[in-house]
PDB file of C-alpha atoms in Angstrom:
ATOM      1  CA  UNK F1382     114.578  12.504  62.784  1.00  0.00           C
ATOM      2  CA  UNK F1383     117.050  11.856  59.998  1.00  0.00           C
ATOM      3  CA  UNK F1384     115.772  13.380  56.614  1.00  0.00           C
ATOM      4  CA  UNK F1385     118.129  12.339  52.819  1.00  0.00           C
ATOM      5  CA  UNK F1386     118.256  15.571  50.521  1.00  0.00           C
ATOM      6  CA  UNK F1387     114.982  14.333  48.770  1.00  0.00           C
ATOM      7  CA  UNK F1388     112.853  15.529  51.880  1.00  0.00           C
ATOM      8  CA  UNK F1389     112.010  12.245  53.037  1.00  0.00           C
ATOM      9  CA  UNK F1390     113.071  10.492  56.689  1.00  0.00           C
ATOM     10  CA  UNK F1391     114.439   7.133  57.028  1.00  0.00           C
ATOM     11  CA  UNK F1392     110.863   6.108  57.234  1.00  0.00           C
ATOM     12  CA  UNK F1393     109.834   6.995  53.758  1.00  0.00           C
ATOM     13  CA  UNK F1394     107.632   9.837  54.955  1.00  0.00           C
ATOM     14  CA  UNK F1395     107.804  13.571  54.067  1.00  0.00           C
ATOM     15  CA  UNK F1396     109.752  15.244  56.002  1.00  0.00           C
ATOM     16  CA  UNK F1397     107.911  18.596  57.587  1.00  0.00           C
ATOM     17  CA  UNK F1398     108.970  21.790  55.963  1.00  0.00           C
ATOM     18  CA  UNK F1399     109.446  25.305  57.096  1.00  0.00           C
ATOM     19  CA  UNK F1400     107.258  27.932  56.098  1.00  0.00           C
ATOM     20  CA  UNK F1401     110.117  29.354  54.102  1.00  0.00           C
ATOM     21  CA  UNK F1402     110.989  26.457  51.869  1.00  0.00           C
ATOM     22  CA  UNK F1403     107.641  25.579  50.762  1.00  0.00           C
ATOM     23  CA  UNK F1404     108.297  28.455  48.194  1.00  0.00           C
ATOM     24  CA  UNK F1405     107.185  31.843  47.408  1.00  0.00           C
ATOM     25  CA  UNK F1406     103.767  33.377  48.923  1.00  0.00           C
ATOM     26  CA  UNK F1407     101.441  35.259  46.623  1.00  0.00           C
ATOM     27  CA  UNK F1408     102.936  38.434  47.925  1.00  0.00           C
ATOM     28  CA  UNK F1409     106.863  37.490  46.677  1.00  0.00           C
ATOM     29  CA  UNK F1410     108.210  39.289  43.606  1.00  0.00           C
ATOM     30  CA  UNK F1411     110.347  36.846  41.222  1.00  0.00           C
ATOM     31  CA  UNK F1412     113.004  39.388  41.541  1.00  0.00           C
ATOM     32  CA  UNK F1413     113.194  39.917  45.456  1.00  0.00           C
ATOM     33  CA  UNK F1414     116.298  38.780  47.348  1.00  0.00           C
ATOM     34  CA  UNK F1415     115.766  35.833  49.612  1.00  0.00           C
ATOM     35  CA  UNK F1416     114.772  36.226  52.647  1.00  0.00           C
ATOM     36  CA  UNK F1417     116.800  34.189  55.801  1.00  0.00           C
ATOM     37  CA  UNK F1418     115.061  31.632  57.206  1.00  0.00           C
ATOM     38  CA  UNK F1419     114.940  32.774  60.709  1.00  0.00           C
ATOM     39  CA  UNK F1420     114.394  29.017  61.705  1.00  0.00           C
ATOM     40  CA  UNK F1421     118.301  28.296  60.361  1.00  0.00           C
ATOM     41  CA  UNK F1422     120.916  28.588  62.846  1.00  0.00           C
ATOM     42  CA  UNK F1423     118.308  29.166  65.786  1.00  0.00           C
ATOM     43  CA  UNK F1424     117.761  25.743  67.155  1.00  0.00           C
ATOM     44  CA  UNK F1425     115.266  23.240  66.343  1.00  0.00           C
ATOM     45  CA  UNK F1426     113.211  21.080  68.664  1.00  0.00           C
ATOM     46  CA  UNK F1427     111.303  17.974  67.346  1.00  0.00           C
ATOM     47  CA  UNK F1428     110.439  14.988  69.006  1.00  0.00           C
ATOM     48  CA  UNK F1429     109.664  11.243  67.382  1.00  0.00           C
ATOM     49  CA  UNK F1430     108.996   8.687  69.581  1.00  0.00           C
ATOM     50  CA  UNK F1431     107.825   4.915  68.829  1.00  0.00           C
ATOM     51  CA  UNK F1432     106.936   2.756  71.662  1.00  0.00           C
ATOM     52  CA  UNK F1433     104.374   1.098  74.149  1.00  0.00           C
ATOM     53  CA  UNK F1434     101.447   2.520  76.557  1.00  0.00           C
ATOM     54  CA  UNK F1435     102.544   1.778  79.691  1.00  0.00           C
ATOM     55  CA  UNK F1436      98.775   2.633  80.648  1.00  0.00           C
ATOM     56  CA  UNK F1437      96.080   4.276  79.414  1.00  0.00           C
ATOM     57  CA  UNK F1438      95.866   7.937  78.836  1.00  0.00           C
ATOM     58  CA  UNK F1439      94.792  10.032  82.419  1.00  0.00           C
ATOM     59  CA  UNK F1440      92.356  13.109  81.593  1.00  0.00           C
ATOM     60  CA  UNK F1441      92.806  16.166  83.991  1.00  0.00           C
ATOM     61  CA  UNK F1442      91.274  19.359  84.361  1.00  0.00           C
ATOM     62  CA  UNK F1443      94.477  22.548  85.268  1.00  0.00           C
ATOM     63  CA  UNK F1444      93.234  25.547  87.498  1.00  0.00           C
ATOM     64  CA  UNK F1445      92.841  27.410  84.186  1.00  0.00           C
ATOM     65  CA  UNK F1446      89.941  25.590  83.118  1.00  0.00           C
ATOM     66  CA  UNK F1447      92.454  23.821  80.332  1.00  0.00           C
ATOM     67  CA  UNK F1448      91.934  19.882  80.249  1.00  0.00           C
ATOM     68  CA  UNK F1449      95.002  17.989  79.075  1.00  0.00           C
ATOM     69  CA  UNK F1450      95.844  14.229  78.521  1.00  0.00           C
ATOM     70  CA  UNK F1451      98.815  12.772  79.829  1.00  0.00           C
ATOM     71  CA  UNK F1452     100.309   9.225  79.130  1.00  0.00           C
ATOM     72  CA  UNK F1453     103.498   7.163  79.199  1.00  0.00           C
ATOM     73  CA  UNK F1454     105.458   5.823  76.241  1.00  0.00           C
ATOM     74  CA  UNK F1455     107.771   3.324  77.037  1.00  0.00           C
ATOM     75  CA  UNK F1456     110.816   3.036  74.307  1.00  0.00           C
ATOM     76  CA  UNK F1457     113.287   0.526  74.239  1.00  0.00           C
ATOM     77  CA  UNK F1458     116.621   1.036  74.571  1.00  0.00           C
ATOM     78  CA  UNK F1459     118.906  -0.125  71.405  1.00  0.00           C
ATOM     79  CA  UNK F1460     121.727  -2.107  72.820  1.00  0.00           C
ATOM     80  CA  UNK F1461     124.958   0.214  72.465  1.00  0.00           C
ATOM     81  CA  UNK F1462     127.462  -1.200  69.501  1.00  0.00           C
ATOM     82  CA  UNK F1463     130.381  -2.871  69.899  1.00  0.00           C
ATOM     83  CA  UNK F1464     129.754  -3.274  73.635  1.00  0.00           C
ATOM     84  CA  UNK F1465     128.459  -6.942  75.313  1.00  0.00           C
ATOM     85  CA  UNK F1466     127.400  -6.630  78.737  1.00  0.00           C
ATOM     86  CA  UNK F1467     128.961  -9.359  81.169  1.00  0.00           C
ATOM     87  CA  UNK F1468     128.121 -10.525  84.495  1.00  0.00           C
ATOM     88  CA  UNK F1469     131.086  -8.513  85.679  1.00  0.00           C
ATOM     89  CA  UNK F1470     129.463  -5.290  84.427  1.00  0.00           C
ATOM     90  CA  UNK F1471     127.169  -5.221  87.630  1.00  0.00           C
ATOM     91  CA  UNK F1472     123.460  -4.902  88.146  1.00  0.00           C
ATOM     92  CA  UNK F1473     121.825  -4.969  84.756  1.00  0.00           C
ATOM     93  CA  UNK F1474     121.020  -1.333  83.338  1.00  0.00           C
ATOM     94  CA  UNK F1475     117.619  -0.180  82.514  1.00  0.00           C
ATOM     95  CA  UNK F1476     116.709  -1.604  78.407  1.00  0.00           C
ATOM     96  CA  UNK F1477     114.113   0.794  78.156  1.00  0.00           C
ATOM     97  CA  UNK F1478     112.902   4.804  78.512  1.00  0.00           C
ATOM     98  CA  UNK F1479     109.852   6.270  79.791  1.00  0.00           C
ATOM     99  CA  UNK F1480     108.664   9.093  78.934  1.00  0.00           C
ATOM    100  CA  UNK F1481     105.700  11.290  79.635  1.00  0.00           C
ATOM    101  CA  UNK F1482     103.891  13.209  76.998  1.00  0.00           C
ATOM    102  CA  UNK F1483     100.875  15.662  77.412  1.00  0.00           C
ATOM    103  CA  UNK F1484      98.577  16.490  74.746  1.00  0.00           C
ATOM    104  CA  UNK F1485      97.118  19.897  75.158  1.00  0.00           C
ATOM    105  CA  UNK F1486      94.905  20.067  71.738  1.00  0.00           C
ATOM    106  CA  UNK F1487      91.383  18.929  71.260  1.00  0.00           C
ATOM    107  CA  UNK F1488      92.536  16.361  68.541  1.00  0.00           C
ATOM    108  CA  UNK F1489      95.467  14.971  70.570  1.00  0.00           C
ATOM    109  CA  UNK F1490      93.432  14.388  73.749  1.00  0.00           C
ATOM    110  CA  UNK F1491      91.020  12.626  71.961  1.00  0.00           C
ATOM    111  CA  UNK F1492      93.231   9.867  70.327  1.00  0.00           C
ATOM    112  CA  UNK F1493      95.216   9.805  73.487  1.00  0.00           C
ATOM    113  CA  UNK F1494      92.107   9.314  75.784  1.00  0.00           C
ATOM    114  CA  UNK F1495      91.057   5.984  72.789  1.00  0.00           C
ATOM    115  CA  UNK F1496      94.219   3.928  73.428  1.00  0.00           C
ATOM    116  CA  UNK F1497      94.781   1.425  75.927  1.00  0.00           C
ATOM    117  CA  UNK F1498      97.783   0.015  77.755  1.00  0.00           C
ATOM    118  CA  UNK F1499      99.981  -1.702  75.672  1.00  0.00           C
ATOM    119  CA  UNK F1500      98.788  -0.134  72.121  1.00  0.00           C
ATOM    120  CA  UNK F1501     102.019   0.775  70.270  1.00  0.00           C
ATOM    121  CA  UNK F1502     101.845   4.472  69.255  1.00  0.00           C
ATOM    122  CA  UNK F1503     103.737   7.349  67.137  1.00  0.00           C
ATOM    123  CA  UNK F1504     104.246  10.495  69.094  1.00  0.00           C
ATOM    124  CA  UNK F1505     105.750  13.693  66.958  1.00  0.00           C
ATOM    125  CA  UNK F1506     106.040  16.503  69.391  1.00  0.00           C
ATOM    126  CA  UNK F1507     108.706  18.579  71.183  1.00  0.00           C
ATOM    127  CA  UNK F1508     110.325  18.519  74.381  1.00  0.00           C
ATOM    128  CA  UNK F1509     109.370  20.511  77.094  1.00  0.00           C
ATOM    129  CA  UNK F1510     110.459  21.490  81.094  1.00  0.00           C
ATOM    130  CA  UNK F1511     107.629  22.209  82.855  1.00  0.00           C
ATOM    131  CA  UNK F1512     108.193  24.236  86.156  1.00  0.00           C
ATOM    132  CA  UNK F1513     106.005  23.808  89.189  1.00  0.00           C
ATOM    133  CA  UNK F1514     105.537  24.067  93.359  1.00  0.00           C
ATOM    134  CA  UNK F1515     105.685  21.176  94.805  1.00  0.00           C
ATOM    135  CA  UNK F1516     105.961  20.129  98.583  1.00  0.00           C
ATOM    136  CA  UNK F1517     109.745  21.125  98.719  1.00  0.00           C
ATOM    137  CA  UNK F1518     109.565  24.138  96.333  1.00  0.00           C
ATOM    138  CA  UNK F1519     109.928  24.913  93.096  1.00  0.00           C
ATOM    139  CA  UNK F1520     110.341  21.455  90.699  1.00  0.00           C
ATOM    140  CA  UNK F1521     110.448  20.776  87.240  1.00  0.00           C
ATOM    141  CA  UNK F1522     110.207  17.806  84.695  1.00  0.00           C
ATOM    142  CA  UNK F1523     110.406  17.092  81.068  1.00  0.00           C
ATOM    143  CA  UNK F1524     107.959  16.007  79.115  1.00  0.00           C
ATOM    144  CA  UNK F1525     106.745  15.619  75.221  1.00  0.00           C
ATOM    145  CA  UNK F1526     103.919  17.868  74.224  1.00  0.00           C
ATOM    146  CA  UNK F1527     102.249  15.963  71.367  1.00  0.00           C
ATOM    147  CA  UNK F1528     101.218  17.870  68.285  1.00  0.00           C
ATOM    148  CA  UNK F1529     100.602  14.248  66.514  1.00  0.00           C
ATOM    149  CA  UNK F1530      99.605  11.156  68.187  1.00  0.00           C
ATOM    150  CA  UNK F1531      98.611   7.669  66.364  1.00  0.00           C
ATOM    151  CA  UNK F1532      98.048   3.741  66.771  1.00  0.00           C
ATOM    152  CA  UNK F1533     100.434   1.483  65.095  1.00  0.00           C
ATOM    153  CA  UNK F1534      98.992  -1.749  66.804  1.00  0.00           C
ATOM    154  CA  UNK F1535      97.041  -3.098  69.597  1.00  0.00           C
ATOM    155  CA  UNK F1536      98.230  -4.258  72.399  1.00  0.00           C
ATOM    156  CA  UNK F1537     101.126  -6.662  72.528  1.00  0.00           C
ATOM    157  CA  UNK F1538     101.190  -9.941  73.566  1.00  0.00           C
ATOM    158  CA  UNK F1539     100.473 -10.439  77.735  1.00  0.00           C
ATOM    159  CA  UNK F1540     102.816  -9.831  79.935  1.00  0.00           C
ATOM    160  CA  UNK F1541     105.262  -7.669  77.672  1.00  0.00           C
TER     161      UNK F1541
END
């Protein structure tokens, strides 16, 4: 997500903040030496995504007694710049992404579990590699775990 120095993304919305530059807590002094972000320089991990349901959300209960929501976003693909495909190029490339996303929180399974295929959603989130057995061993996948989840619009038009 690209944010301008006002704190703002291309969108128009706030950008989040870290706890350390929302300002001093009641327990600063004026004349204490900053204190280093410990988020700066360590890596950051946030996920936006903008696209279609392929389906409707799936409900599951894990061996813990945890029940999660899982659905797929599909994103398209911008075309890359200064590059026309021609019939030359081969079999036409995939235009779009799909990605899986999990909501683990009460509030996130619920809107998740309310859409339908084809609703256009907002996912913010972060990526995650999940490990598992599987029938050949040990597998993993990636997948966005949703921390905010809405509807932009209904369902598109049929067959899209």
């Amino acid at each position: 997500m690209g944010t301008s120095r006002s704190g703002t993304t291309k969108a128009g919305r706030a950008a989040p903040r870290s706890s350390a530059s929302r300002g001093r807590g009641a327990g600063d002094r004026a004349g204490s030496a900053p204190q280093a972000d410990p988020g700066v320089g360590s890596g950051r991990n946030e996920v936006v995504l903008s696209g279609r349901l392929g389906a409707g959300a799936q409900e599951r209960a894990l061996p813990s007694g945890d029940r999660i929501a899982t659905l797929r976003v599909v994103v398209p693909r911008a075309q890359p710049v200064g590059r026309r495909r021609s019939v030359a190029d081969g079999p036409r490339r995939a235009t779009v992404d799909t990605i899986d996303v999990v909501c683990w929180t009460a509030p996130t399974r619920r809107t998740a579990l309310r859409l339908r295929g084809g609703d256009l959603v907002e996912v913010e989130g972060a990526l995650r590699r999940r490990f598992f057995g599987g029938p050949t061993g040990r597998q993993s996948r990636y997948e966005v775990e949703a921390v905010a989840l809405r509807k932009v619009s209904g369902a598109g038009p049929a067959g899209t």
